[in-house]
CSV table of C-alpha atoms in Angstrom, one decimal:
chain,number,residue,atom,x,y,z
A,288,MET,CA,99.2,112.9,70.3
A,289,THR,CA,97.4,115.2,72.8
A,290,GLU,CA,100.2,117.1,74.5
A,291,PHE,CA,101.3,120.1,74.9
A,292,TRP,CA,104.6,121.9,75.9
A,293,LEU,CA,104.0,125.2,77.3
A,294,ILE,CA,106.9,127.0,77.8
A,295,SER,CA,108.2,130.5,78.5
A,296,ALA,CA,111.7,131.9,77.7
A,297,PRO,CA,113.5,135.9,77.0
A,298,GLY,CA,107.0,130.2,91.9
A,299,GLU,CA,105.3,131.1,94.2
A,300,LYS,CA,103.8,127.3,94.9
A,301,THR,CA,100.2,127.4,93.9
A,302,CYS,CA,97.9,124.0,93.3
A,303,GLN,CA,99.3,123.0,90.1
A,304,GLN,CA,99.2,119.3,92.0
A,305,THR,CA,95.8,119.6,93.8
A,306,TRP,CA,94.1,119.8,90.2
A,307,ASP,CA,96.2,117.4,88.2
A,308,ASN,CA,94.5,115.2,90.5
A,309,VAL,CA,90.4,116.8,90.2
A,310,VAL,CA,90.8,117.2,86.9
A,311,LYS,CA,92.3,113.3,86.4
A,312,LYS,CA,90.0,112.6,88.9
A,313,VAL,CA,86.5,114.1,87.7
A,314,ALA,CA,87.5,111.8,84.0
A,315,GLN,CA,87.7,108.6,85.2
A,316,TYR,CA,84.4,108.3,87.9
A,317,MET,CA,83.1,109.6,84.1
A,318,ALA,CA,85.1,106.9,82.6
A,319,ASP,CA,83.2,104.5,85.5
A,320,VAL,CA,79.7,105.6,85.4
A,321,LEU,CA,79.4,105.6,81.8
A,322,GLU,CA,80.1,102.4,82.5
A,323,ASP,CA,79.6,100.1,78.8
A,324,SER,CA,79.7,103.4,77.0
A,325,ARG,CA,83.5,104.4,77.8
A,326,ASP,CA,83.3,105.2,74.1
A,327,LYS,CA,81.6,108.3,74.5
A,328,VAL,CA,83.3,109.5,77.1
A,329,GLN,CA,85.9,111.9,75.4
A,330,GLU,CA,82.8,113.8,73.6
A,331,ASN,CA,81.9,114.6,77.4
A,332,LEU,CA,85.1,115.4,78.2
A,333,LEU,CA,84.9,119.6,76.9
A,334,ALA,CA,85.9,122.9,78.0
A,335,ASN,CA,83.9,125.3,77.8
A,336,GLY,CA,81.7,123.4,75.2
A,337,VAL,CA,84.8,122.8,72.8
A,338,ASP,CA,86.9,119.6,72.2
A,339,LEU,CA,90.5,120.7,75.2
A,340,VAL,CA,92.9,120.5,72.6
A,341,THR,CA,90.9,123.7,70.9
A,342,TYR,CA,90.2,124.9,74.4
A,343,ILE,CA,93.6,124.9,75.1
A,344,THR,CA,95.2,126.6,71.5
A,345,ARG,CA,92.6,129.3,72.2
A,346,PHE,CA,92.9,129.8,75.6
A,347,GLN,CA,92.3,133.7,76.8
A,348,TRP,CA,92.8,134.6,80.7
A,349,ASP,CA,88.4,134.7,81.9
A,350,MET,CA,89.0,137.9,83.6
A,351,ALA,CA,85.3,137.4,85.2
A,352,LYS,CA,86.5,134.8,87.3
A,353,TYR,CA,90.0,135.5,87.8
A,354,PRO,CA,90.5,139.7,87.9
A,355,ILE,CA,93.6,140.4,87.4
A,356,LYS,CA,93.0,143.4,89.4
A,357,GLN,CA,94.1,141.1,92.2
A,358,SER,CA,97.1,139.6,93.9
A,359,LEU,CA,98.4,136.4,92.4
A,360,LYS,CA,98.4,135.0,95.8
A,361,ASN,CA,94.7,136.0,96.1
A,362,ILE,CA,93.8,134.3,93.0
A,363,SER,CA,95.0,131.1,93.6
A,364,GLU,CA,93.4,131.6,96.8
A,365,ILE,CA,90.5,131.5,94.1
A,366,ILE,CA,91.0,128.7,92.2
A,367,SER,CA,91.7,126.4,95.5
A,368,LYS,CA,88.8,127.2,97.2
A,369,GLN,CA,87.4,125.8,93.6
A,370,ALA,CA,89.4,122.7,93.3
A,371,SER,CA,89.1,122.2,97.0
A,372,GLN,CA,85.0,122.3,96.5
A,373,ILE,CA,84.6,119.7,93.4
A,374,ASP,CA,86.7,117.5,95.3
A,375,CYS,CA,84.2,117.4,98.4
A,376,ASP,CA,81.1,117.5,95.8
A,377,LEU,CA,82.6,114.4,93.9
A,378,LYS,CA,83.3,112.3,97.1
A,379,ALA,CA,80.0,112.7,98.4
A,380,ARG,CA,78.5,112.5,94.3
A,381,ALA,CA,80.7,109.3,93.8
A,382,SER,CA,80.0,107.6,97.6
A,383,ALA,CA,76.0,108.3,96.8
A,384,TYR,CA,76.3,106.5,94.0
A,385,ASN,CA,78.7,103.5,94.4
A,386,ASN,CA,76.6,102.4,97.3
A,387,LEU,CA,72.9,102.6,95.5
A,388,LYS,CA,75.6,100.8,92.2
A,389,GLY,CA,77.1,97.9,94.6
A,390,ASN,CA,73.6,97.4,95.7
A,391,LEU,CA,72.6,96.6,93.2
A,392,GLN,CA,75.3,94.2,91.9
A,393,ASN,CA,75.5,92.6,94.5
A,394,LEU,CA,71.1,91.7,94.3
A,395,GLU,CA,72.2,91.4,90.9
A,396,ARG,CA,74.6,88.6,91.2
A,397,LYS,CA,72.9,86.1,94.0
A,398,ASN,CA,70.6,86.0,90.7
A,399,ALA,CA,73.0,85.2,87.8
A,400,GLY,CA,75.8,82.4,88.3
A,401,SER,CA,75.4,79.1,89.4
A,402,LEU,CA,73.2,76.6,90.7
A,403,LEU,CA,75.5,76.6,93.5
A,404,THR,CA,75.3,80.2,94.9
A,405,ARG,CA,72.5,81.8,92.9
A,406,SER,CA,69.3,83.1,93.7
A,407,LEU,CA,66.4,80.7,93.5
A,408,ALA,CA,63.4,83.2,93.5
A,409,ASP,CA,63.0,83.2,89.5
A,410,ILE,CA,63.4,79.9,88.3
A,411,VAL,CA,60.7,78.1,91.7
A,412,LYS,CA,57.8,78.1,91.6
A,413,LYS,CA,54.9,77.8,94.5
A,414,GLU,CA,53.3,74.3,93.1
A,415,ASP,CA,56.9,73.1,93.6
A,416,PHE,CA,57.0,72.7,97.0
A,417,VAL,CA,55.1,70.5,99.2
A,418,LEU,CA,54.1,73.3,101.7
A,419,ASP,CA,52.8,73.8,105.3
A,420,SER,CA,53.2,70.4,106.0
A,421,GLU,CA,54.6,68.6,109.7
A,422,TYR,CA,55.8,66.0,107.8
A,423,LEU,CA,56.8,65.9,104.4
A,424,ILE,CA,59.7,69.1,103.3
A,425,THR,CA,60.9,68.9,99.3
A,426,MET,CA,64.5,69.9,99.0
A,427,LEU,CA,66.6,71.6,95.9
A,428,VAL,CA,69.1,69.4,94.8
A,429,VAL,CA,71.6,70.6,92.3
A,430,VAL,CA,72.9,67.7,90.0
A,431,PRO,CA,76.1,67.7,87.3
A,432,LYS,CA,74.7,67.0,84.1
A,433,THR,CA,76.9,64.5,83.9
A,434,ASN,CA,75.3,62.6,86.6
A,435,TYR,CA,72.2,63.4,86.1
A,436,ALA,CA,71.4,59.4,84.8
A,437,ASP,CA,73.1,58.6,88.6
A,438,TRP,CA,71.0,60.9,90.1
A,439,GLN,CA,67.9,59.5,88.6
A,440,LYS,CA,68.7,55.6,90.3
A,441,THR,CA,70.4,56.5,93.4
A,442,TYR,CA,67.9,59.7,94.5
A,443,GLU,CA,65.3,57.3,96.4
A,444,THR,CA,67.8,55.6,98.0
A,445,LEU,CA,69.8,57.9,99.3
A,446,ALA,CA,68.4,57.7,102.8
A,447,GLU,CA,64.7,56.6,104.1
A,448,MET,CA,61.2,58.3,103.8
A,449,VAL,CA,61.7,59.2,100.3
A,450,VAL,CA,59.3,59.5,98.2
A,451,PRO,CA,59.0,57.6,95.7
A,452,ARG,CA,59.0,59.4,92.3
A,453,SER,CA,59.3,62.6,93.4
A,454,THR,CA,62.0,64.1,91.6
A,455,LYS,CA,61.3,67.1,88.6
A,456,LEU,CA,64.1,69.6,87.0
A,457,LEU,CA,63.4,72.7,87.1
A,458,PHE,CA,65.9,74.6,85.4
A,459,GLU,CA,69.2,73.6,83.8
A,460,ASP,CA,72.0,75.9,82.9
A,461,ASN,CA,75.4,75.0,81.0
A,462,ASP,CA,76.7,72.7,83.3
A,463,SER,CA,74.3,71.5,86.4
A,464,GLY,CA,70.5,70.7,86.5
A,465,LEU,CA,68.2,72.2,89.6
A,466,PHE,CA,66.2,68.9,90.6
A,467,SER,CA,63.6,68.7,93.6
A,468,VAL,CA,63.0,65.6,95.4
A,469,THR,CA,60.3,65.0,98.3
A,470,LEU,CA,61.2,63.3,101.8
A,471,PHE,CA,60.0,62.9,105.4
A,472,ARG,CA,61.4,65.5,107.0
A,473,LYS,CA,63.5,62.8,109.6
A,474,ALA,CA,65.5,62.4,106.3
A,475,ILE,CA,67.1,65.6,105.9
A,476,ASP,CA,70.6,65.0,106.9
A,477,ASP,CA,70.8,61.6,106.3
A,478,PHE,CA,69.9,62.5,102.8
A,479,ARG,CA,71.9,65.6,102.6
A,480,HIS,CA,74.9,63.4,104.1
A,481,GLN,CA,74.6,61.0,101.4
A,482,ALA,CA,73.7,63.5,98.8
A,483,ARG,CA,76.5,65.0,98.9
A,484,GLU,CA,79.0,61.7,99.0
A,485,ASN,CA,77.6,61.3,95.6
A,486,LYS,CA,78.6,64.4,94.1
A,487,PHE,CA,74.5,66.0,94.4
A,488,MET,CA,74.9,69.1,96.2
A,489,VAL,CA,72.0,70.3,98.3
A,490,ARG,CA,70.8,74.0,98.5
A,491,ASP,CA,69.6,75.7,101.5
A,492,PHE,CA,66.4,76.8,100.3
A,493,GLN,CA,63.0,78.0,102.1
A,494,TYR,CA,59.9,79.0,100.2
A,495,ASN,CA,58.9,81.9,101.1
A,496,GLU,CA,57.3,84.2,99.0
A,497,VAL,CA,57.0,87.6,101.3
A,498,GLU,CA,60.5,87.4,101.5
A,499,MET,CA,60.7,86.7,97.4
A,500,LYS,CA,59.5,89.3,96.4
A,501,ALA,CA,60.6,92.1,98.6
A,502,ASP,CA,64.2,90.9,97.0
A,503,LYS,CA,62.7,91.8,93.9
A,504,GLU,CA,61.1,94.5,94.9
A,505,GLU,CA,64.3,95.7,96.1
A,506,MET,CA,66.0,95.0,92.9
A,507,THR,CA,63.7,97.0,91.2
A,508,ARG,CA,63.7,99.8,93.5
A,509,LEU,CA,67.2,100.5,93.3
A,510,SER,CA,67.5,99.9,89.5
A,511,THR,CA,64.9,102.4,89.0
A,512,ASP,CA,67.2,104.9,92.1
A,513,LYS,CA,70.7,104.2,90.0
A,514,LYS,CA,68.4,105.3,86.6
A,515,LYS,CA,67.4,108.4,88.1
A,516,GLN,CA,70.3,109.5,89.6
A,517,PHE,CA,72.5,108.6,86.5
A,518,GLY,CA,71.6,111.3,84.3
A,519,PRO,CA,71.7,114.7,86.8
A,520,LEU,CA,75.7,113.1,88.4
A,521,VAL,CA,76.5,112.7,84.4
A,522,ARG,CA,75.6,116.6,83.9
A,523,TRP,CA,77.3,117.7,86.7
A,524,LEU,CA,80.5,115.8,86.3
A,525,LYS,CA,80.3,117.1,82.4
A,526,VAL,CA,80.0,120.4,84.1
A,527,ASN,CA,82.3,120.3,86.7
A,528,PHE,CA,85.2,119.0,84.6
A,529,SER,CA,84.6,122.2,82.1
A,530,GLU,CA,84.7,124.1,85.4
A,531,ALA,CA,88.0,121.9,86.9
A,532,PHE,CA,90.0,122.0,83.7
A,533,ILE,CA,89.5,125.8,82.5
A,534,ALA,CA,90.1,126.1,86.6
A,535,TRP,CA,93.7,123.6,85.6
A,536,ILE,CA,95.0,125.1,82.4
A,537,HIS,CA,94.2,129.0,84.4
A,538,ILE,CA,96.7,127.1,86.7
A,539,LYS,CA,99.3,126.5,84.7
A,540,ALA,CA,99.1,130.1,82.9
A,541,LEU,CA,99.9,131.0,86.3
A,542,ARG,CA,102.4,129.5,86.7
A,543,VAL,CA,104.6,130.2,83.8
A,544,PHE,CA,104.3,133.7,84.5
A,545,VAL,CA,105.3,133.2,88.4
A,546,GLU,CA,108.2,131.1,87.9
A,547,SER,CA,109.5,133.3,84.2
A,548,VAL,CA,109.4,136.7,86.7
A,549,LEU,CA,111.8,134.0,89.3
A,550,ARG,CA,113.4,133.4,86.8
A,551,TYR,CA,113.9,136.3,84.9
A,552,GLY,CA,113.3,138.2,86.2
A,553,LEU,CA,112.0,143.1,86.4
A,554,PRO,CA,110.8,144.5,84.3
A,555,VAL,CA,109.0,141.2,83.0
A,556,ASN,CA,109.8,140.5,79.6
A,557,PHE,CA,109.5,137.6,78.5
A,558,GLN,CA,107.2,135.4,75.4
A,559,ALA,CA,105.2,132.2,76.8
A,560,MET,CA,104.1,129.8,74.4
A,561,LEU,CA,101.9,126.8,73.4
A,562,LEU,CA,104.4,123.7,70.9
A,563,GLN,CA,102.0,120.8,70.4
A,564,PRO,CA,105.5,118.5,69.4
A,565,HIS,CA,104.9,114.8,67.3
A,566,LYS,CA,106.0,112.6,69.6
A,567,LYS,CA,109.0,111.4,67.0
A,568,ASN,CA,110.6,115.2,67.6
A,569,MET,CA,110.7,115.4,71.2
A,570,LYS,CA,114.1,114.7,71.7
A,571,LYS,CA,114.6,117.5,67.9
A,572,LEU,CA,112.8,120.2,69.5
A,573,ARG,CA,114.5,119.8,72.9
A,574,GLU,CA,117.4,120.4,71.4
A,575,VAL,CA,116.9,123.1,69.0
A,576,LEU,CA,115.3,124.4,72.1
A,577,TYR,CA,118.0,124.2,73.8
A,578,GLU,CA,120.2,126.1,71.5
A,579,LEU,CA,118.0,128.7,71.0
A,580,TYR,CA,117.8,129.8,74.7
A,581,LYS,CA,121.0,127.5,76.5
A,582,HIS,CA,121.6,131.7,77.0
A,583,LEU,CA,119.5,131.6,79.2
A,584,ASP,CA,121.1,129.0,81.9
A,585,SER,CA,124.3,127.5,81.5
A,586,SER,CA,124.0,125.3,83.9
A,587,ALA,CA,119.8,123.9,83.1
A,588,ALA,CA,120.9,120.0,82.9
A,589,ILE,CA,119.2,116.6,84.8
A,590,ILE,CA,118.2,118.7,88.8
A,591,ASP,CA,117.1,116.0,91.4
A,592,ALA,CA,113.4,117.2,92.1
A,593,SER,CA,113.7,116.3,96.0
A,594,MET,CA,115.6,119.9,95.7
A,595,ASP,CA,114.0,122.7,96.6
A,596,ILE,CA,114.8,125.6,94.4
A,597,PRO,CA,113.3,128.7,94.2
A,598,GLY,CA,111.3,129.3,90.7
A,599,LEU,CA,112.2,125.9,89.7
A,600,ASN,CA,109.1,123.3,88.3
A,601,LEU,CA,109.3,121.0,91.0
A,602,SER,CA,106.6,118.3,89.9
A,603,GLN,CA,108.8,117.0,87.6
A,604,GLN,CA,113.0,116.0,87.5
A,605,GLU,CA,113.4,118.1,84.2
A,606,TYR,CA,115.2,121.2,84.2
A,607,TYR,CA,115.8,123.6,81.2
A,608,PRO,CA,117.1,126.9,80.5
A,609,TYR,CA,113.4,127.9,79.6
A,610,VAL,CA,109.9,127.9,81.7
A,611,TYR,CA,108.1,124.0,81.0
A,612,TYR,CA,105.6,122.5,81.3
A,613,LYS,CA,103.8,120.0,80.4
A,614,VAL,CA,99.6,119.9,79.3
A,615,ASP,CA,98.3,116.2,79.3
A,616,CYS,CA,95.2,116.0,77.5
A,617,ASN,CA,95.7,111.9,78.2
A,618,LEU,CA,93.7,111.8,81.7
A,619,LEU,CA,91.8,108.9,81.5
A,620,ASP,CA,93.6,105.1,82.6
A,621,PHE,CA,92.6,103.9,79.7
A,622,LYS,CA,92.0,103.8,75.8
A,623,VAL,CA,88.7,105.1,74.3
C-alpha cells in the first residue's frame, strides 16, 4: 500500500494541483520512454536518491531550496516557478523525442505488415527486374497462398503479351507470396484489371536504387538519433522527477501548515503527522480519528467541493475535523 495520509489536528491557495500534474506527467513519460523496459520504471522514480516511501517517511524541510525566513507567498512562488519550468522543459523534450520516435515508427511500419502494404525495398533485388527496356516491364503481384496453383495456371493468359514462364516467387509471409511477372508495357492496364478479378493484387512498385538507399539511410539515421537521445532524456527525467516530487511534498507540507493556521488560528498549536493505512483498515482508522478529534469541529461532514470555504481542502469532497491530505505514490496509469 503506497498511500499516505498527511493530517494535522490540536489556505491560502498554493500550486498543489499544478504539482500533482507535473509529477504524474514526468512519471508517465518516463514509462513511455522506457517502452519495453517498463518493469524498470519504478526503480528510476526516486526522490533525492531514495525510493518515494523512504523520502516521505523521512521528510525534512529543505532550508536551502525553500528558506523559511521568506514569506509563505514567496516560498509558494518559488515552487510554482519551478513547476512551470519543469513542465515547459518536459513539453519541449517530449515533443522532439516523440517526433523522432514517430518518424522512425512510420518507417518501421513500412517494413512490416502484409505484402499488400509493406515496403519491398528489403525483399526485391535488381536482378528480379527487367530494367531500362522500352517495351518490357516487370510487375509484382501478391497472391494468397491458397491461390498459388491458380496463379501458375492463369498468369500467362491474364492479358496479351505476358512473357511465358516469366513468373518467380520472390518472398512469402504467413498468408501470401510475392511473385514477379514480365509483360509488355501496353498490356499493363488489362493485366492489372484481370489480376484483380482473379484475386491477385498488383503492387504499385518501381525499382529505384536511389530512393531505396535513401529510405534505408533515413531509417539508420533516425534509429541512431533515437539511441543518442534516449540516455540523456532518461537522465533528465530521473533528475526532474526527483525535483518535482520533492517540491510536491513540500507543497503538501506547506498546505497542511497554512490550512491548519486558517482552521485552528494563532498562536500555532497543532501537530502534523503522517499515517500509512492498510486498505482494509481505512474505514476503521477514519472512525478512530473522528472520535479523537470531533470536538475540534462538530460540523465535519461531507461537503460539496464546489463550495468556497476558507481553509477547506477543496481538492477533494471529504471534510474532516482535522486537516487531511492524501499522498498517493501510485503515479503510473498501469501496474509494473
